[in-house]
């Protein structure tokens, strides 16, 4: 496609994008005016107490390193508009969500470094319980105050356990999908499953059946701390470029798995709530 054709296509996309202003919110607002971007991306990261501080540090550093990496910057540059908007959210229980880095436009190395620096400057914190449904609802509301108009909207949710508090995760997921938002998952399967700790041996299948959804949605299981930096970078590239997930590979390889490719048979989407009741009786 020639340069003139590209400019004409970009102009036509701007004309068809909605002109209505998006609602603002003190928790999310960062952009002073609406801007067209290729992607609006919410990074929704688990900080529940099942994550130890070392794992949290690796997680935080992994996102910071990924956002400034050449593959991610190349994917941003190769987009139709050459820029995306990103916000970083941390979550745990049903009332525990916080915006750590408000919406920022990333369009090159300088803005990527600024995002990574803002993330690194925030202290680590932990909180109780696991409410994926709360994280999804909070992340969906964040789009209303992004201050940008994206060609796509994606929630990138990572966590190491099933929903055990708040609304049923399936219900909230379906409500988010009805808005046209894609949900991808990064299940962290770093520990040997333990019923005492309410871990799931097939957390990737749970994410497939109960959490992710939308066109091209995928899960990217992480089974060791060493895999995390590569996993985050790979997932960001796929989300920014809109790439389809690869076919499933061997369990220890780092391969994105499409929504239909994790395991046979549906998962129970209330398993987290049941594990909690079995252990604590409430």
mmCIF file of C-alpha atoms in Angstrom:
data_model
loop_
_atom_site.group_PDB
_atom_site.id
_atom_site.type_symbol
_atom_site.label_atom_id
_atom_site.label_comp_id
_atom_site.label_asym_id
_atom_site.label_seq_id
_atom_site.Cartn_x
_atom_site.Cartn_y
_atom_site.Cartn_z
ATOM 1 C CA UNK A 1 0.000 0.000 0.000
ATOM 2 C CA UNK A 2 1.472 3.375 -1.017
ATOM 3 C CA UNK A 3 2.011 6.290 1.319
ATOM 4 C CA UNK A 4 -0.924 8.251 -0.153
ATOM 5 C CA UNK A 5 -3.247 5.274 0.262
ATOM 6 C CA UNK A 6 -2.149 4.800 3.869
ATOM 7 C CA UNK A 7 -2.841 8.466 4.642
ATOM 8 C CA UNK A 8 -6.273 8.227 3.017
ATOM 9 C CA UNK A 9 -7.085 5.076 5.020
ATOM 10 C CA UNK A 10 -6.015 6.693 8.265
ATOM 11 C CA UNK A 11 -8.140 9.746 7.497
ATOM 12 C CA UNK A 12 -11.184 7.617 6.737
ATOM 13 C CA UNK A 13 -10.799 5.728 10.029
ATOM 14 C CA UNK A 14 -10.737 8.989 11.948
ATOM 15 C CA UNK A 15 -13.950 10.044 10.212
ATOM 16 C CA UNK A 16 -15.836 6.901 11.179
ATOM 17 C CA UNK A 17 -14.644 6.764 14.784
ATOM 18 C CA UNK A 18 -17.328 7.919 17.267
ATOM 19 C CA UNK A 19 -17.354 11.654 17.914
ATOM 20 C CA UNK A 20 -19.059 11.532 21.298
ATOM 21 C CA UNK A 21 -16.819 12.429 24.199
ATOM 22 C CA UNK A 22 -16.000 9.684 26.655
ATOM 23 C CA UNK A 23 -16.969 10.193 30.295
ATOM 24 C CA UNK A 24 -14.178 11.202 32.675
ATOM 25 C CA UNK A 25 -13.294 9.767 36.065
ATOM 26 C CA UNK A 26 -10.790 10.923 38.668
ATOM 27 C CA UNK A 27 -9.558 7.361 39.117
ATOM 28 C CA UNK A 28 -8.672 6.868 35.463
ATOM 29 C CA UNK A 29 -8.405 10.174 33.576
ATOM 30 C CA UNK A 30 -4.971 11.033 32.221
ATOM 31 C CA UNK A 31 -5.416 12.273 28.641
ATOM 32 C CA UNK A 32 -6.488 15.919 28.232
ATOM 33 C CA UNK A 33 -8.419 15.337 24.987
ATOM 34 C CA UNK A 34 -9.536 12.496 22.775
ATOM 35 C CA UNK A 35 -6.879 10.972 20.526
ATOM 36 C CA UNK A 36 -7.172 8.149 18.030
ATOM 37 C CA UNK A 37 -5.112 5.057 18.898
ATOM 38 C CA UNK A 38 -4.763 1.539 17.568
ATOM 39 C CA UNK A 39 -5.474 -0.064 20.947
ATOM 40 C CA UNK A 40 -6.746 0.771 24.420
ATOM 41 C CA UNK A 41 -5.125 -1.730 26.785
ATOM 42 C CA UNK A 42 -5.799 -2.309 30.478
ATOM 43 C CA UNK A 43 -3.092 -4.306 32.255
ATOM 44 C CA UNK A 44 -4.961 -5.820 35.225
ATOM 45 C CA UNK A 45 -2.485 -7.440 37.615
ATOM 46 C CA UNK A 46 -3.180 -9.673 40.641
ATOM 47 C CA UNK A 47 -1.653 -8.533 43.956
ATOM 48 C CA UNK A 48 -3.377 -11.007 46.284
ATOM 49 C CA UNK A 49 -1.452 -12.545 49.189
ATOM 50 C CA UNK A 50 -1.064 -15.809 47.276
ATOM 51 C CA UNK A 51 1.637 -13.928 45.354
ATOM 52 C CA UNK A 52 4.809 -13.590 47.413
ATOM 53 C CA UNK A 53 6.825 -10.370 47.234
ATOM 54 C CA UNK A 54 9.484 -11.884 44.972
ATOM 55 C CA UNK A 55 6.844 -12.958 42.461
ATOM 56 C CA UNK A 56 5.245 -9.531 42.639
ATOM 57 C CA UNK A 57 8.586 -7.858 41.963
ATOM 58 C CA UNK A 58 9.236 -10.108 38.968
ATOM 59 C CA UNK A 59 5.729 -9.386 37.714
ATOM 60 C CA UNK A 60 6.122 -5.606 38.043
ATOM 61 C CA UNK A 61 9.576 -5.605 36.446
ATOM 62 C CA UNK A 62 8.359 -7.878 33.660
ATOM 63 C CA UNK A 63 5.693 -5.417 32.578
ATOM 64 C CA UNK A 64 8.099 -2.496 32.779
ATOM 65 C CA UNK A 65 10.737 -4.277 30.704
ATOM 66 C CA UNK A 66 8.205 -5.492 28.156
ATOM 67 C CA UNK A 67 6.718 -2.084 27.449
ATOM 68 C CA UNK A 68 10.144 -0.666 26.474
ATOM 69 C CA UNK A 69 11.319 -3.749 24.560
ATOM 70 C CA UNK A 70 12.043 -3.581 20.842
ATOM 71 C CA UNK A 71 9.411 -6.191 19.854
ATOM 72 C CA UNK A 72 6.677 -4.245 21.654
ATOM 73 C CA UNK A 73 7.817 -0.875 20.300
ATOM 74 C CA UNK A 74 8.014 -2.360 16.795
ATOM 75 C CA UNK A 75 4.465 -3.694 17.132
ATOM 76 C CA UNK A 76 3.259 -0.242 18.205
ATOM 77 C CA UNK A 77 5.100 1.478 15.367
ATOM 78 C CA UNK A 78 3.681 -0.939 12.793
ATOM 79 C CA UNK A 79 0.090 -0.207 13.791
ATOM 80 C CA UNK A 80 -2.125 1.842 11.527
ATOM 81 C CA UNK A 81 -1.862 4.891 13.774
ATOM 82 C CA UNK A 82 1.443 3.999 15.433
ATOM 83 C CA UNK A 83 0.300 4.570 19.010
ATOM 84 C CA UNK A 84 -1.612 2.829 21.790
ATOM 85 C CA UNK A 85 -3.017 3.828 25.180
ATOM 86 C CA UNK A 86 -2.187 1.781 28.279
ATOM 87 C CA UNK A 87 -3.140 1.854 31.949
ATOM 88 C CA UNK A 88 -1.838 -0.401 34.746
ATOM 89 C CA UNK A 89 -4.343 -1.632 37.329
ATOM 90 C CA UNK A 90 -3.759 -3.794 40.414
ATOM 91 C CA UNK A 91 -6.489 -5.889 41.985
ATOM 92 C CA UNK A 92 -7.244 -8.451 44.691
ATOM 93 C CA UNK A 93 -10.596 -8.721 46.529
ATOM 94 C CA UNK A 94 -13.955 -7.448 45.342
ATOM 95 C CA UNK A 95 -13.363 -3.956 46.779
ATOM 96 C CA UNK A 96 -9.628 -3.871 46.109
ATOM 97 C CA UNK A 97 -8.739 -2.352 42.750
ATOM 98 C CA UNK A 98 -6.447 0.600 42.117
ATOM 99 C CA UNK A 99 -5.048 2.415 39.106
ATOM 100 C CA UNK A 100 -1.269 2.412 39.533
ATOM 101 C CA UNK A 101 -0.376 4.126 36.241
ATOM 102 C CA UNK A 102 -3.213 6.167 34.681
ATOM 103 C CA UNK A 103 -3.835 6.156 30.951
ATOM 104 C CA UNK A 104 -0.786 7.091 28.897
ATOM 105 C CA UNK A 105 -0.274 7.168 25.158
ATOM 106 C CA UNK A 106 2.749 5.159 24.048
ATOM 107 C CA UNK A 107 4.049 6.022 20.601
ATOM 108 C CA UNK A 108 7.771 5.394 20.865
ATOM 109 C CA UNK A 109 10.740 4.802 23.175
ATOM 110 C CA UNK A 110 10.396 8.043 25.143
ATOM 111 C CA UNK A 111 6.753 7.564 26.109
ATOM 112 C CA UNK A 112 7.382 3.870 26.803
ATOM 113 C CA UNK A 113 10.252 4.732 29.143
ATOM 114 C CA UNK A 114 8.046 7.265 30.922
ATOM 115 C CA UNK A 115 5.373 4.605 31.478
ATOM 116 C CA UNK A 116 7.941 2.111 32.789
ATOM 117 C CA UNK A 117 9.441 4.733 35.111
ATOM 118 C CA UNK A 118 6.024 5.651 36.492
ATOM 119 C CA UNK A 119 5.330 1.975 37.172
ATOM 120 C CA UNK A 120 8.703 1.370 38.833
ATOM 121 C CA UNK A 121 8.199 4.386 41.104
ATOM 122 C CA UNK A 122 5.119 2.864 42.745
ATOM 123 C CA UNK A 123 5.604 0.739 45.888
ATOM 124 C CA UNK A 124 4.597 -2.900 45.869
ATOM 125 C CA UNK A 125 1.493 -3.754 47.840
ATOM 126 C CA UNK A 126 -0.592 -6.833 48.632
ATOM 127 C CA UNK A 127 -4.224 -7.386 49.528
ATOM 128 C CA UNK A 128 -6.633 -10.168 50.485
ATOM 129 C CA UNK A 129 -8.864 -12.402 48.370
ATOM 130 C CA UNK A 130 -9.204 -12.861 44.610
ATOM 131 C CA UNK A 131 -12.001 -11.204 42.663
ATOM 132 C CA UNK A 132 -11.413 -11.552 38.943
ATOM 133 C CA UNK A 133 -14.964 -10.335 38.419
ATOM 134 C CA UNK A 134 -14.163 -7.154 40.342
ATOM 135 C CA UNK A 135 -11.014 -6.662 38.271
ATOM 136 C CA UNK A 136 -12.937 -7.075 35.009
ATOM 137 C CA UNK A 137 -15.685 -4.662 36.052
ATOM 138 C CA UNK A 138 -13.160 -2.045 37.189
ATOM 139 C CA UNK A 139 -11.109 -2.449 34.007
ATOM 140 C CA UNK A 140 -14.182 -2.097 31.801
ATOM 141 C CA UNK A 141 -15.065 1.183 33.510
ATOM 142 C CA UNK A 142 -11.544 2.430 32.868
ATOM 143 C CA UNK A 143 -12.234 2.615 29.128
ATOM 144 C CA UNK A 144 -14.918 5.229 29.779
ATOM 145 C CA UNK A 145 -12.242 7.635 30.997
ATOM 146 C CA UNK A 146 -9.339 6.771 28.712
ATOM 147 C CA UNK A 147 -9.585 10.067 26.831
ATOM 148 C CA UNK A 148 -8.809 8.220 23.589
ATOM 149 C CA UNK A 149 -10.685 6.467 20.796
ATOM 150 C CA UNK A 150 -9.240 3.032 20.127
ATOM 151 C CA UNK A 151 -9.807 0.757 17.181
ATOM 152 C CA UNK A 152 -9.768 -2.087 19.740
ATOM 153 C CA UNK A 153 -10.174 -2.424 23.509
ATOM 154 C CA UNK A 154 -8.422 -5.221 25.421
ATOM 155 C CA UNK A 155 -8.226 -6.216 29.081
ATOM 156 C CA UNK A 156 -5.059 -8.178 29.854
ATOM 157 C CA UNK A 157 -5.722 -9.933 33.177
ATOM 158 C CA UNK A 158 -3.076 -11.895 35.083
ATOM 159 C CA UNK A 159 -3.552 -13.876 38.276
ATOM 160 C CA UNK A 160 -2.623 -17.038 40.151
ATOM 161 C CA UNK A 161 -6.007 -18.300 41.318
ATOM 162 C CA UNK A 162 -9.722 -18.520 40.577
ATOM 163 C CA UNK A 163 -12.383 -16.014 41.543
ATOM 164 C CA UNK A 164 -13.353 -16.456 45.210
ATOM 165 C CA UNK A 165 -15.122 -13.206 46.073
ATOM 166 C CA UNK A 166 -17.603 -10.812 44.515
ATOM 167 C CA UNK A 167 -19.839 -11.379 41.506
ATOM 168 C CA UNK A 168 -19.727 -14.611 39.547
ATOM 169 C CA UNK A 169 -16.904 -14.257 37.058
ATOM 170 C CA UNK A 170 -18.872 -15.638 34.082
ATOM 171 C CA UNK A 171 -21.611 -13.047 34.501
ATOM 172 C CA UNK A 172 -19.224 -10.100 34.605
ATOM 173 C CA UNK A 173 -17.127 -11.503 31.766
ATOM 174 C CA UNK A 174 -20.203 -11.748 29.545
ATOM 175 C CA UNK A 175 -21.217 -8.174 30.367
ATOM 176 C CA UNK A 176 -17.749 -6.938 29.421
ATOM 177 C CA UNK A 177 -17.743 -8.920 26.177
ATOM 178 C CA UNK A 178 -21.091 -7.386 25.213
ATOM 179 C CA UNK A 179 -19.299 -4.020 25.125
ATOM 180 C CA UNK A 180 -16.967 -5.318 22.421
ATOM 181 C CA UNK A 181 -13.988 -5.625 24.765
ATOM 182 C CA UNK A 182 -11.586 -8.566 24.327
ATOM 183 C CA UNK A 183 -10.285 -10.270 27.481
ATOM 184 C CA UNK A 184 -6.978 -12.163 27.411
ATOM 185 C CA UNK A 185 -5.474 -14.087 30.315
ATOM 186 C CA UNK A 186 -2.065 -14.704 31.843
ATOM 187 C CA UNK A 187 -2.648 -17.483 34.410
ATOM 188 C CA UNK A 188 0.329 -17.719 36.752
ATOM 189 C CA UNK A 189 0.869 -21.390 37.544
ATOM 190 C CA UNK A 190 4.065 -20.927 39.538
ATOM 191 C CA UNK A 191 3.424 -23.213 42.509
ATOM 192 C CA UNK A 192 2.657 -26.893 42.918
ATOM 193 C CA UNK A 193 -1.132 -27.125 43.335
ATOM 194 C CA UNK A 194 -2.167 -27.270 46.997
ATOM 195 C CA UNK A 195 -5.702 -27.656 48.283
ATOM 196 C CA UNK A 196 -4.616 -25.901 51.468
ATOM 197 C CA UNK A 197 -3.667 -22.836 49.433
ATOM 198 C CA UNK A 198 -6.685 -23.178 47.127
ATOM 199 C CA UNK A 199 -4.500 -23.557 44.044
ATOM 200 C CA UNK A 200 -5.762 -25.031 40.784
ATOM 201 C CA UNK A 201 -3.681 -27.427 38.723
ATOM 202 C CA UNK A 202 -5.629 -26.455 35.606
ATOM 203 C CA UNK A 203 -5.822 -22.696 36.097
ATOM 204 C CA UNK A 204 -5.211 -22.244 32.371
ATOM 205 C CA UNK A 205 -8.396 -24.193 31.608
ATOM 206 C CA UNK A 206 -10.292 -22.124 34.183
ATOM 207 C CA UNK A 207 -9.131 -18.921 32.504
ATOM 208 C CA UNK A 208 -10.115 -20.330 29.122
ATOM 209 C CA UNK A 209 -13.628 -21.302 30.194
ATOM 210 C CA UNK A 210 -14.471 -18.609 32.724
ATOM 211 C CA UNK A 211 -12.345 -15.495 32.186
ATOM 212 C CA UNK A 212 -11.273 -14.772 28.615
ATOM 213 C CA UNK A 213 -13.417 -14.025 25.599
ATOM 214 C CA UNK A 214 -13.889 -12.029 22.432
ATOM 215 C CA UNK A 215 -12.387 -12.309 18.932
ATOM 216 C CA UNK A 216 -8.925 -13.892 19.064
ATOM 217 C CA UNK A 217 -8.931 -14.191 22.870
ATOM 218 C CA UNK A 218 -6.201 -16.387 24.334
ATOM 219 C CA UNK A 219 -4.503 -17.529 27.522
ATOM 220 C CA UNK A 220 -0.735 -17.642 27.945
ATOM 221 C CA UNK A 221 0.100 -19.893 30.920
ATOM 222 C CA UNK A 222 3.245 -19.089 32.910
ATOM 223 C CA UNK A 223 4.664 -22.050 34.825
ATOM 224 C CA UNK A 224 7.878 -20.584 36.209
ATOM 225 C CA UNK A 225 9.103 -17.176 37.315
ATOM 226 C CA UNK A 226 11.787 -17.326 34.631
ATOM 227 C CA UNK A 227 9.113 -17.461 31.938
ATOM 228 C CA UNK A 228 7.352 -14.323 33.080
ATOM 229 C CA UNK A 229 9.343 -11.627 31.201
ATOM 230 C CA UNK A 230 9.064 -13.491 27.902
ATOM 231 C CA UNK A 231 5.384 -14.207 28.527
ATOM 232 C CA UNK A 232 4.501 -10.564 29.116
ATOM 233 C CA UNK A 233 6.473 -9.401 26.090
ATOM 234 C CA UNK A 234 4.919 -12.082 23.864
ATOM 235 C CA UNK A 235 1.411 -11.305 25.050
ATOM 236 C CA UNK A 236 1.797 -7.562 24.558
ATOM 237 C CA UNK A 237 3.081 -8.043 21.016
ATOM 238 C CA UNK A 238 0.140 -10.306 20.191
ATOM 239 C CA UNK A 239 -2.375 -7.884 21.684
ATOM 240 C CA UNK A 240 -0.912 -4.808 20.029
ATOM 241 C CA UNK A 241 -0.538 -6.474 16.634
ATOM 242 C CA UNK A 242 -3.833 -8.348 16.884
ATOM 243 C CA UNK A 243 -2.084 -11.628 16.124
ATOM 244 C CA UNK A 244 -3.976 -14.923 16.387
ATOM 245 C CA UNK A 245 -2.774 -17.322 19.104
ATOM 246 C CA UNK A 246 -0.606 -20.277 18.148
ATOM 247 C CA UNK A 247 -1.696 -23.874 18.511
ATOM 248 C CA UNK A 248 -1.036 -25.515 21.900
ATOM 249 C CA UNK A 249 2.475 -26.826 22.497
ATOM 250 C CA UNK A 250 4.130 -28.977 25.140
ATOM 251 C CA UNK A 251 3.270 -27.980 28.722
ATOM 252 C CA UNK A 252 6.639 -26.439 29.583
ATOM 253 C CA UNK A 253 6.919 -24.313 26.447
ATOM 254 C CA UNK A 254 5.801 -20.707 26.335
ATOM 255 C CA UNK A 255 2.940 -20.760 23.854
ATOM 256 C CA UNK A 256 -0.246 -18.750 23.709
ATOM 257 C CA UNK A 257 -3.275 -21.000 23.648
ATOM 258 C CA UNK A 258 -6.514 -19.989 21.915
ATOM 259 C CA UNK A 259 -9.812 -20.085 23.744
ATOM 260 C CA UNK A 260 -10.589 -23.587 22.468
ATOM 261 C CA UNK A 261 -7.156 -25.130 22.968
ATOM 262 C CA UNK A 262 -6.370 -25.620 26.649
ATOM 263 C CA UNK A 263 -8.044 -28.790 27.814
ATOM 264 C CA UNK A 264 -11.041 -30.990 27.157
ATOM 265 C CA UNK A 265 -14.277 -30.393 29.007
ATOM 266 C CA UNK A 266 -15.576 -27.253 30.696
ATOM 267 C CA UNK A 267 -14.201 -25.972 33.986
ATOM 268 C CA UNK A 268 -16.376 -25.136 36.973
ATOM 269 C CA UNK A 269 -16.498 -21.361 37.121
ATOM 270 C CA UNK A 270 -17.467 -21.471 40.812
ATOM 271 C CA UNK A 271 -14.549 -23.654 41.906
ATOM 272 C CA UNK A 272 -12.833 -20.748 43.684
ATOM 273 C CA UNK A 273 -15.905 -19.928 45.724
ATOM 274 C CA UNK A 274 -16.336 -23.609 46.590
ATOM 275 C CA UNK A 275 -12.702 -23.964 47.688
ATOM 276 C CA UNK A 276 -13.110 -20.914 49.924
ATOM 277 C CA UNK A 277 -16.285 -22.278 51.521
ATOM 278 C CA UNK A 278 -14.684 -25.681 52.057
ATOM 279 C CA UNK A 279 -11.758 -24.096 53.885
ATOM 280 C CA UNK A 280 -13.363 -21.214 55.767
ATOM 281 C CA UNK A 281 -17.048 -22.137 55.849
ATOM 282 C CA UNK A 282 -18.332 -18.829 54.502
#
